[in-house]
Tab-separated table of C-alpha atoms in Angstrom:
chain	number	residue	atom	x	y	z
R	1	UNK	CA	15.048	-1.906	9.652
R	2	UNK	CA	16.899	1.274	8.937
R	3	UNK	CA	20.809	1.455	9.448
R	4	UNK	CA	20.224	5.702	8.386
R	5	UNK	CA	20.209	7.731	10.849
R	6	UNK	CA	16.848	9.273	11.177
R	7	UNK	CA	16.149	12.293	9.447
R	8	UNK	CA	13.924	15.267	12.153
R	9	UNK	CA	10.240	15.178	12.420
R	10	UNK	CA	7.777	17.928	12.471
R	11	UNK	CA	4.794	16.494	14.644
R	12	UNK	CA	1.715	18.564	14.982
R	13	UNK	CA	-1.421	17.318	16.759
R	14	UNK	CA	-3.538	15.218	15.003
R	15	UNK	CA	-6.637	13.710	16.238
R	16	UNK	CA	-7.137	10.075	14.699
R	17	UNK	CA	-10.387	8.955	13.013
R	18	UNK	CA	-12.793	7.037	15.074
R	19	UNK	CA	-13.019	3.401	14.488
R	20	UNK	CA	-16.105	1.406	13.836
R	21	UNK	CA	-16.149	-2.179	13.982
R	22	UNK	CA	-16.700	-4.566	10.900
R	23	UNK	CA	-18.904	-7.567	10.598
R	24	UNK	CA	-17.545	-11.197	11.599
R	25	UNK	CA	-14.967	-12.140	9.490
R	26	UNK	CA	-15.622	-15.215	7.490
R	27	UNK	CA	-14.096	-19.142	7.835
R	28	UNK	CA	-10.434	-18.160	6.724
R	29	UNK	CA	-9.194	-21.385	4.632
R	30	UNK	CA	-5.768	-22.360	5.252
R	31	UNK	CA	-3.304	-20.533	4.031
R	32	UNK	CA	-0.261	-21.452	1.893
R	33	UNK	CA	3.713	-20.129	2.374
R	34	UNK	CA	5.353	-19.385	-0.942
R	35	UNK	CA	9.130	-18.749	-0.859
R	36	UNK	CA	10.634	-15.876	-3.204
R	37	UNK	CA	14.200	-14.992	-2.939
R	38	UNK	CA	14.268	-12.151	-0.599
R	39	UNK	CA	12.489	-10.822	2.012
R	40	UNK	CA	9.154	-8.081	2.576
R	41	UNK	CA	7.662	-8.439	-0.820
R	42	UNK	CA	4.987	-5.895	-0.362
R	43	UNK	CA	2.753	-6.298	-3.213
R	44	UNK	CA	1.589	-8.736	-5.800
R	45	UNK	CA	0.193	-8.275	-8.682
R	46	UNK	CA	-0.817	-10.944	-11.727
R	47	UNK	CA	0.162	-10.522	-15.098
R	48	UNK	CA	-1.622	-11.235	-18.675
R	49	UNK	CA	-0.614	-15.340	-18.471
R	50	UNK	CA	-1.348	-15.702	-14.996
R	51	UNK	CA	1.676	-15.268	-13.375
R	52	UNK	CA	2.666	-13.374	-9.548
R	53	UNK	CA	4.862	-10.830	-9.493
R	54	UNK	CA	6.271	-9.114	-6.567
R	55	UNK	CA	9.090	-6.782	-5.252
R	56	UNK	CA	11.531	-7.062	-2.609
R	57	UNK	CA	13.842	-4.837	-0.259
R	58	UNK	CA	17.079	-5.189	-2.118
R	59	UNK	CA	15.551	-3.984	-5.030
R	60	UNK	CA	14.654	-7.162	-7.075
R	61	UNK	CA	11.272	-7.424	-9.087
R	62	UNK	CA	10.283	-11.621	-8.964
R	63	UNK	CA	8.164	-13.272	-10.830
R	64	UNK	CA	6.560	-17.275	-9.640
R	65	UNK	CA	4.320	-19.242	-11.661
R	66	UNK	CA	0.751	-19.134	-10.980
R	67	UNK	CA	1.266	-22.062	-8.736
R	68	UNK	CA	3.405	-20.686	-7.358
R	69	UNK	CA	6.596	-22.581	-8.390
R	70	UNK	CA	9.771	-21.340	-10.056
R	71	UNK	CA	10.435	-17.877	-8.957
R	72	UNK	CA	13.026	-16.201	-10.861
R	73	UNK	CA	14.679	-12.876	-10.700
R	74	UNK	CA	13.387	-10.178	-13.426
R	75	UNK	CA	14.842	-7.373	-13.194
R	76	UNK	CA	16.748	-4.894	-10.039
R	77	UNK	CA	15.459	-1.687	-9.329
R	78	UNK	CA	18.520	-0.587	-7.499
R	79	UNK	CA	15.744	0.644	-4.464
R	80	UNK	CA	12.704	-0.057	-2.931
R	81	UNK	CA	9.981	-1.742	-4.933
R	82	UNK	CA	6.093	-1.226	-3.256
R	83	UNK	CA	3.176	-1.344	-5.510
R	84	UNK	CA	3.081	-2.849	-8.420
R	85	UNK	CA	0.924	-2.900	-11.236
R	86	UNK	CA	0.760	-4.321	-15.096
R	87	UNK	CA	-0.105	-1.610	-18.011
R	88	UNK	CA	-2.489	-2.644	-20.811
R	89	UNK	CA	0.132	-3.269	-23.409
R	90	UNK	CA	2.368	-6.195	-20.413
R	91	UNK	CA	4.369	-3.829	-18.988
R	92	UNK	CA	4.768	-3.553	-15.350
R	93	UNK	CA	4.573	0.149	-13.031
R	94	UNK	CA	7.108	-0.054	-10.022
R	95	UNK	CA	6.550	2.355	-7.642
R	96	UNK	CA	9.753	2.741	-5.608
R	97	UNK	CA	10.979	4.881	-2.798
R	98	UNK	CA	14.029	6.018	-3.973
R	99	UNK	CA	13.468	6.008	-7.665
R	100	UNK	CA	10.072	7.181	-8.159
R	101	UNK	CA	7.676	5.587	-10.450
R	102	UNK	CA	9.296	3.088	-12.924
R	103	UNK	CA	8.296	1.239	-16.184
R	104	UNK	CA	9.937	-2.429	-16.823
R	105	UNK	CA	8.879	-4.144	-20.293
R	106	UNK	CA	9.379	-7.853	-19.847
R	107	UNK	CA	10.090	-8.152	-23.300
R	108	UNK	CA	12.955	-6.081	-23.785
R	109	UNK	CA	14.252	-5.779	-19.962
R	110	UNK	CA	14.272	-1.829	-20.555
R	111	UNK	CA	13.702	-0.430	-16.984
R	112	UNK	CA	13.135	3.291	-17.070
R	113	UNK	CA	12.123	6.341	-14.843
R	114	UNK	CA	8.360	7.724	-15.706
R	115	UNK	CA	8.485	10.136	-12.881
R	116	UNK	CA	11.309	11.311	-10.487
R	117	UNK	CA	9.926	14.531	-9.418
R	118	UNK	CA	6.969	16.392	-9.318
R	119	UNK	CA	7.140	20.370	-8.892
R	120	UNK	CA	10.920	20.155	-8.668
R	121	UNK	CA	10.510	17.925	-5.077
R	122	UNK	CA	11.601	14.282	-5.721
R	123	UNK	CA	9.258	11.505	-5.066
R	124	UNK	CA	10.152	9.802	-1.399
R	125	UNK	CA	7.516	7.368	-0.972
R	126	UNK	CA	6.157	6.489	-4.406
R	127	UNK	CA	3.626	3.787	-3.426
R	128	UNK	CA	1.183	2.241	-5.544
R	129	UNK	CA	0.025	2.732	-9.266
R	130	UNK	CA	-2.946	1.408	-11.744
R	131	UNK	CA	-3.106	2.683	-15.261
R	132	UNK	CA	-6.560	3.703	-16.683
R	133	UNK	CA	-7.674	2.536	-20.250
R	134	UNK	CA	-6.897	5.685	-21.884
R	135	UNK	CA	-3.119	5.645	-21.138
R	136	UNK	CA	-3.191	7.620	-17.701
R	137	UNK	CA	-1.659	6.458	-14.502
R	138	UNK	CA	-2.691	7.139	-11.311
R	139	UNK	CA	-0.271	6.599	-8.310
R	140	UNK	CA	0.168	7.797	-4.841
R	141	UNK	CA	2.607	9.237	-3.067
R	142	UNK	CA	2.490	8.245	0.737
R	143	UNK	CA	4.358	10.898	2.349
R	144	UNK	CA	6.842	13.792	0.622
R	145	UNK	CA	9.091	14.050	3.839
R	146	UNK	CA	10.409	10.167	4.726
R	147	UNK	CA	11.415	7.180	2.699
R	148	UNK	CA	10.268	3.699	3.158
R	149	UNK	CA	13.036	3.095	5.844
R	150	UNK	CA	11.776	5.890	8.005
R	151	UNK	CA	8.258	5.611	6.962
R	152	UNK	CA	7.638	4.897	11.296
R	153	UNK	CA	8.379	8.948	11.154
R	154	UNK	CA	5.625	9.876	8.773
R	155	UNK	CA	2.949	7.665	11.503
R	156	UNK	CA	4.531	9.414	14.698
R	157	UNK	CA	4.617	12.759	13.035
R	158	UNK	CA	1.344	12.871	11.891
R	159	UNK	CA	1.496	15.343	9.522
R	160	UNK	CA	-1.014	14.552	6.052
R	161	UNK	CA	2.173	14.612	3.826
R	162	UNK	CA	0.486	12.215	1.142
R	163	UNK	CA	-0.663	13.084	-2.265
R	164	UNK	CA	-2.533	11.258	-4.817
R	165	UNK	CA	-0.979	12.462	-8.778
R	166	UNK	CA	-1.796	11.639	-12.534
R	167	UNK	CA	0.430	11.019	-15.212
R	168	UNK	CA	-0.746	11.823	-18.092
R	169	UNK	CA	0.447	10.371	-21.654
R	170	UNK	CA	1.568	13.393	-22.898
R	171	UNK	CA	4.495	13.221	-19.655
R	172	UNK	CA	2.413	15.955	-17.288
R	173	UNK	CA	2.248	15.414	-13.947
R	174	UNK	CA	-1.052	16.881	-11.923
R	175	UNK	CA	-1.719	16.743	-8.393
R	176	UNK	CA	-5.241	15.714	-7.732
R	177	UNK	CA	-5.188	15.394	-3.890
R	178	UNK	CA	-2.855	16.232	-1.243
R	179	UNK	CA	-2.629	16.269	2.387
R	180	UNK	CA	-3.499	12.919	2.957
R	181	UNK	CA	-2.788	10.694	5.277
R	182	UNK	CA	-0.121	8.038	4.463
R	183	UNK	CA	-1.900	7.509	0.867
R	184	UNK	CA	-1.165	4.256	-0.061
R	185	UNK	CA	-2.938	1.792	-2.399
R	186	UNK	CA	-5.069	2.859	-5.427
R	187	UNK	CA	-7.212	0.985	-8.202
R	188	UNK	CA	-9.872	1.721	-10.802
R	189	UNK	CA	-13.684	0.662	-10.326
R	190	UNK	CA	-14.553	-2.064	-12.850
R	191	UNK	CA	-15.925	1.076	-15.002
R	192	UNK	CA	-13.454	3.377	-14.300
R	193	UNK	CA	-15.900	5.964	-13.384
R	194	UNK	CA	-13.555	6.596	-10.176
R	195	UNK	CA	-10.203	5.667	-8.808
R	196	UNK	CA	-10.112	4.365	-5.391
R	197	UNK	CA	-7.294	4.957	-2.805
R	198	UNK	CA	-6.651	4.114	0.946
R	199	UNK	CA	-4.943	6.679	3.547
R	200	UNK	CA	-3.360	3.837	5.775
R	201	UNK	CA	-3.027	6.318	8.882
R	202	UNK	CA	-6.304	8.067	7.668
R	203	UNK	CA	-7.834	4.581	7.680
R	204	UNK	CA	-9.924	5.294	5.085
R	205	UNK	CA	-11.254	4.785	1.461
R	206	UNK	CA	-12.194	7.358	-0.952
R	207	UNK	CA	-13.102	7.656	-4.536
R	208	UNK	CA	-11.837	10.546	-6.864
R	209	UNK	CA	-14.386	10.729	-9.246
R	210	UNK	CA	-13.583	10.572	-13.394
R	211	UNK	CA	-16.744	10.682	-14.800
R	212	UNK	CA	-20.180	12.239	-14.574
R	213	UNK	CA	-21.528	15.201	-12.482
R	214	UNK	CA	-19.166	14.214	-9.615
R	215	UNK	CA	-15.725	14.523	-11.574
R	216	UNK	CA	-12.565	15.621	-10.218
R	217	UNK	CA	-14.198	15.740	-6.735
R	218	UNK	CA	-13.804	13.396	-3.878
R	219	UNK	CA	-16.045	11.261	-1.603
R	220	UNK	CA	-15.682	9.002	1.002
R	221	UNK	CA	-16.285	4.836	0.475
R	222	UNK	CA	-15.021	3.352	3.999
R	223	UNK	CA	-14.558	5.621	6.769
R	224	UNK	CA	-12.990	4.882	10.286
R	225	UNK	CA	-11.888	1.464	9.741
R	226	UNK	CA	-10.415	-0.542	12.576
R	227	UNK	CA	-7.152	-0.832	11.211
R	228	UNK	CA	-4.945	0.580	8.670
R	229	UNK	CA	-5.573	-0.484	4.969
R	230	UNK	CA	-2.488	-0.922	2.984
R	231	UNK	CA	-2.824	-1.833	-0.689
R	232	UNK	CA	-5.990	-2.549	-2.767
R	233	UNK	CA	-6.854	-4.135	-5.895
R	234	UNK	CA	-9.701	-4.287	-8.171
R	235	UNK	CA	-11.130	-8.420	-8.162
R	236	UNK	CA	-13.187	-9.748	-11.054
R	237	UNK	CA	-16.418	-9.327	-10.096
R	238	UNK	CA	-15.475	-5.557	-9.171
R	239	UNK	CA	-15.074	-5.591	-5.305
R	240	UNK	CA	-12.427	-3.587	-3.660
R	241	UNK	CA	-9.770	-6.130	-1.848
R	242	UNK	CA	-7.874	-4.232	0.742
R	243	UNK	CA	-5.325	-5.762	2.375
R	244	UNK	CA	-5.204	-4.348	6.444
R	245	UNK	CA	-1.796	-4.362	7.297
R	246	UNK	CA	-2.251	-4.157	10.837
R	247	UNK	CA	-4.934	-3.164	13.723
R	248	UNK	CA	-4.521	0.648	15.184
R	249	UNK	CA	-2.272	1.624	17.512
R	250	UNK	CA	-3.297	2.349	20.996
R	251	UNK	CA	0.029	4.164	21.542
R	252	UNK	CA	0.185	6.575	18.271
R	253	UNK	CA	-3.967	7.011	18.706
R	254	UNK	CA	-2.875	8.395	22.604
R	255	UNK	CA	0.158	10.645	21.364
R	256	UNK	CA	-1.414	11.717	18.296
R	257	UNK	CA	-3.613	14.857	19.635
R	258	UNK	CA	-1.074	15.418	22.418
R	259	UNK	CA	1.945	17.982	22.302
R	260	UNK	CA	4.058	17.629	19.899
R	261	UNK	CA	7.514	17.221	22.133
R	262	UNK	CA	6.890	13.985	23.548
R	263	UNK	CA	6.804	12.649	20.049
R	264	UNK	CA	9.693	14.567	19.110
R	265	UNK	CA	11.434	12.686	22.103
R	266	UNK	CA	10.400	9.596	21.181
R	267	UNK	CA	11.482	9.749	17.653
R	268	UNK	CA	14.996	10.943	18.771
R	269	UNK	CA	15.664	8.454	22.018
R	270	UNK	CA	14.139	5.364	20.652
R	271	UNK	CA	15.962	3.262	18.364
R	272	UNK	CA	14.443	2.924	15.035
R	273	UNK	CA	13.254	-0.678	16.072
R	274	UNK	CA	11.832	0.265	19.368
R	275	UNK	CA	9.176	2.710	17.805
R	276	UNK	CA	5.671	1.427	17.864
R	277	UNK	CA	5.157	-1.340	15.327
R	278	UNK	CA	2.491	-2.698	13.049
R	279	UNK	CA	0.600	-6.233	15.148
R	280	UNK	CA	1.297	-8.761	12.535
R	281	UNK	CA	-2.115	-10.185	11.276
R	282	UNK	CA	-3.508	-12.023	8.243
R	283	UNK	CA	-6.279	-9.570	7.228
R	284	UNK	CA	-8.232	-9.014	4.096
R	285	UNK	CA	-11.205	-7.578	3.173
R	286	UNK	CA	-13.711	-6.747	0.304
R	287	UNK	CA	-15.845	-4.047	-0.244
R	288	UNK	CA	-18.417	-2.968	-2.709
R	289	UNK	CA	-17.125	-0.458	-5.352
R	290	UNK	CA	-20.719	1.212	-4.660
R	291	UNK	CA	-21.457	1.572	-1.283
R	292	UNK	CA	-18.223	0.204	0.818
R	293	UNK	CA	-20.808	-2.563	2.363
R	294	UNK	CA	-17.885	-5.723	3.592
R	295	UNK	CA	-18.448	-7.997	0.811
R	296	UNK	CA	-16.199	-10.647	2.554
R	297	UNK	CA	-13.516	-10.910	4.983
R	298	UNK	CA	-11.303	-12.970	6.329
R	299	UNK	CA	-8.864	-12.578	9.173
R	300	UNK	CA	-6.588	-15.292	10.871
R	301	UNK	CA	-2.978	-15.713	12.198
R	302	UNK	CA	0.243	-17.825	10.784
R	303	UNK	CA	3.653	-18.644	12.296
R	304	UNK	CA	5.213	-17.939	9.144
R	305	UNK	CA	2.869	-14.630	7.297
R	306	UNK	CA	1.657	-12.114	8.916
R	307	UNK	CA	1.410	-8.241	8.115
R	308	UNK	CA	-0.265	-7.986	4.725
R	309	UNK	CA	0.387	-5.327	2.877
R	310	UNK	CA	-0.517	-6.530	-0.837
R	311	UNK	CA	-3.544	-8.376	-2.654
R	312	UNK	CA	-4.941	-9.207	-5.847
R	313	UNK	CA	-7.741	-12.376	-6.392
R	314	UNK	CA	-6.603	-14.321	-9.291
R	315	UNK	CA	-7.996	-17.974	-10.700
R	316	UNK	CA	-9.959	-18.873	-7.373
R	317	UNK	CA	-7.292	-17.717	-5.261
R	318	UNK	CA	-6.616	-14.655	-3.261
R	319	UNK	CA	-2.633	-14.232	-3.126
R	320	UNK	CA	-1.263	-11.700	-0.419
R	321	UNK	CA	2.430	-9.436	-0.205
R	322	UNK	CA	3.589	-8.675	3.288
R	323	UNK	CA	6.123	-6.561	5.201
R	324	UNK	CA	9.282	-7.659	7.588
R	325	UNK	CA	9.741	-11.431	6.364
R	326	UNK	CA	9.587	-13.401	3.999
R	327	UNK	CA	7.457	-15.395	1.355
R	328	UNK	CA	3.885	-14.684	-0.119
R	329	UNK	CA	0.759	-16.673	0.705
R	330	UNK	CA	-2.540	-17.166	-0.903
R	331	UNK	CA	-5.515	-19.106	0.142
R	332	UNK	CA	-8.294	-20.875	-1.962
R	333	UNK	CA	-10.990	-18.599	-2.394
R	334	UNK	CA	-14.745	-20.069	-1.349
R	335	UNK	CA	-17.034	-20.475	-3.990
């Protein structure tokens, strides 16, 4: 995946989370392939009229119909598009690697930076965003040391490099959390009394509280999960969808608490390909906004998707992003 050479790694011992197991997942229906130009779009989002939009490695922000037909080129961030998400008044947040947090207007095909830097440090791993009603976006950072290319150092490292930050509309930047591990996808309860986000390597959910006795502190909604949640959305009813990119890994759970050199070695023998990789999987779940009970879930396999890494439930359907291939997929929800 990445033709840079690999930048050093600071590993410190780490001991993982524990992992308890989920209910049964449910009857997954079949799933449907959807071609975009390109290839690892990693989220999806839907906008005002319905329609998917997506980002891909070379840069390129892609919009399909919401059946999924005629996907067409938008705009080209010039990076690494990840999360994704549309602002009350149609314009869309692009959180990108090596450009930081973006703003594209559809209407006028202005693209332009919202936030490079924070503290003088450059954003590296800008990951996913959701603005709040009153103007403010909220967007995480997953790690301050690697970019998306590298981002296998930030899991073998193990160092809680990730930061959850608030723009504000007057332009300020805050820092509400940092330290985390491999923050990655963040939404709004349906009442925006809390923002949700997932620590992929932390496998966990938590809630930074807006409103009421509990503001500007932080408690957990899923703890130990068995596998490593990627990003979330918000559906209509108000679950949490989280798509779970992957199950853990035996191999970076075993080095993890152990000395630091043999990780150190292993980041500077292996080829970049050769480090331990992500088991490709179909895997979505919902949880309450309340109490993290599994809502629903549904896990399968499929020659041609795998690896989920984006979701968002729109008309009936729940529509996933993915890493390392190509094409979205959605399936028909149940009713």
């Amino acid at each position: 995946m990445a033709a840079m050479p690999k930048p050093p790694i600071a590993p410190v011992r780490w001991q993982p989370p524990g992992s308890r197991p989920l209910p049964d997942p449910d009857p997954t229906p079949a799933l449907t392939v959807v071609d975009v130009p390109g290839r690892a779009p990693e989220d999806v989002v839907v906008a005002a009229d319905g329609a998917i939009w997506t980002g891909v490695e070379d840069g390129r922000i892609i919009r399909v119909d919401p059946d999924g037909a005629n996907p067409r080129v938008m705009t080209d961030t010039g990076g690494r598009p990840l999360g994704l998400a549309f602002t009350g008044d149609g314009a869309l947040l692009i959180c990108d690697s090596h450009r930081g947090l973006l703003r594209y207007d559809p209407a006028t095909g202005k693209l332009q930076t919202l936030v490079s830097d924070v503290a003088g440090q450059p954003l590296r791993f800008c990951s996913n965003a959701v603005e709040a009603a009153d103007g403010s976006v909220y967007f995480t950072e997953s790690t301050s040391r690697f970019h998306y290319e590298h981002y296998k150092g930030s899991v073998i490292e193990a160092l809680g490099s990730g930061s959850l930050l608030r723009l504000s509309p007057d332009g300020t930047v805050q820092v509400l959390a940092d330290g985390l591990h491999f923050a990655n996808g963040v939404t709004l309860t349906a009442d925006e009394s809390a923002v949700v986000f997932a620590e992929s390597t932390g496998r966990r959910l938590s809630k930074y509280w807006l409103t009421g006795p509990r503001a500007g502190s932080i408690t957990a909604l899923v703890e130990e999960l068995p596998g490593h949640p990627d990003n979330i959305s918000t559906g209509p009813d108000g679950r949490i969808w989280v798509a779970m990119v992957s199950d853990r890994n035996a191999l970076v759970d075993w080095l993890s608490p152990r000395a630091p050199v043999l990780r150190r070695l292993l980041w500077r023998l292996l080829p970049y390909r050769w480090l331990p990789e992500p088991t490709s999987v179909v895997w979505v779940v919902g949880f309450d906004a309340d109490d993290g009970r599994v809502l629903s879930q549904f896990r399968t396999e499929h020659p041609a998707f795998g690896l989920a890494t984006g979701v968002v439930e729109s008309a009936g359907r729940l529509w996933m992003g993915r890493i390392s291939g190509p094409g979205l997929a959605y399936f028909e929800l149940p009713r």
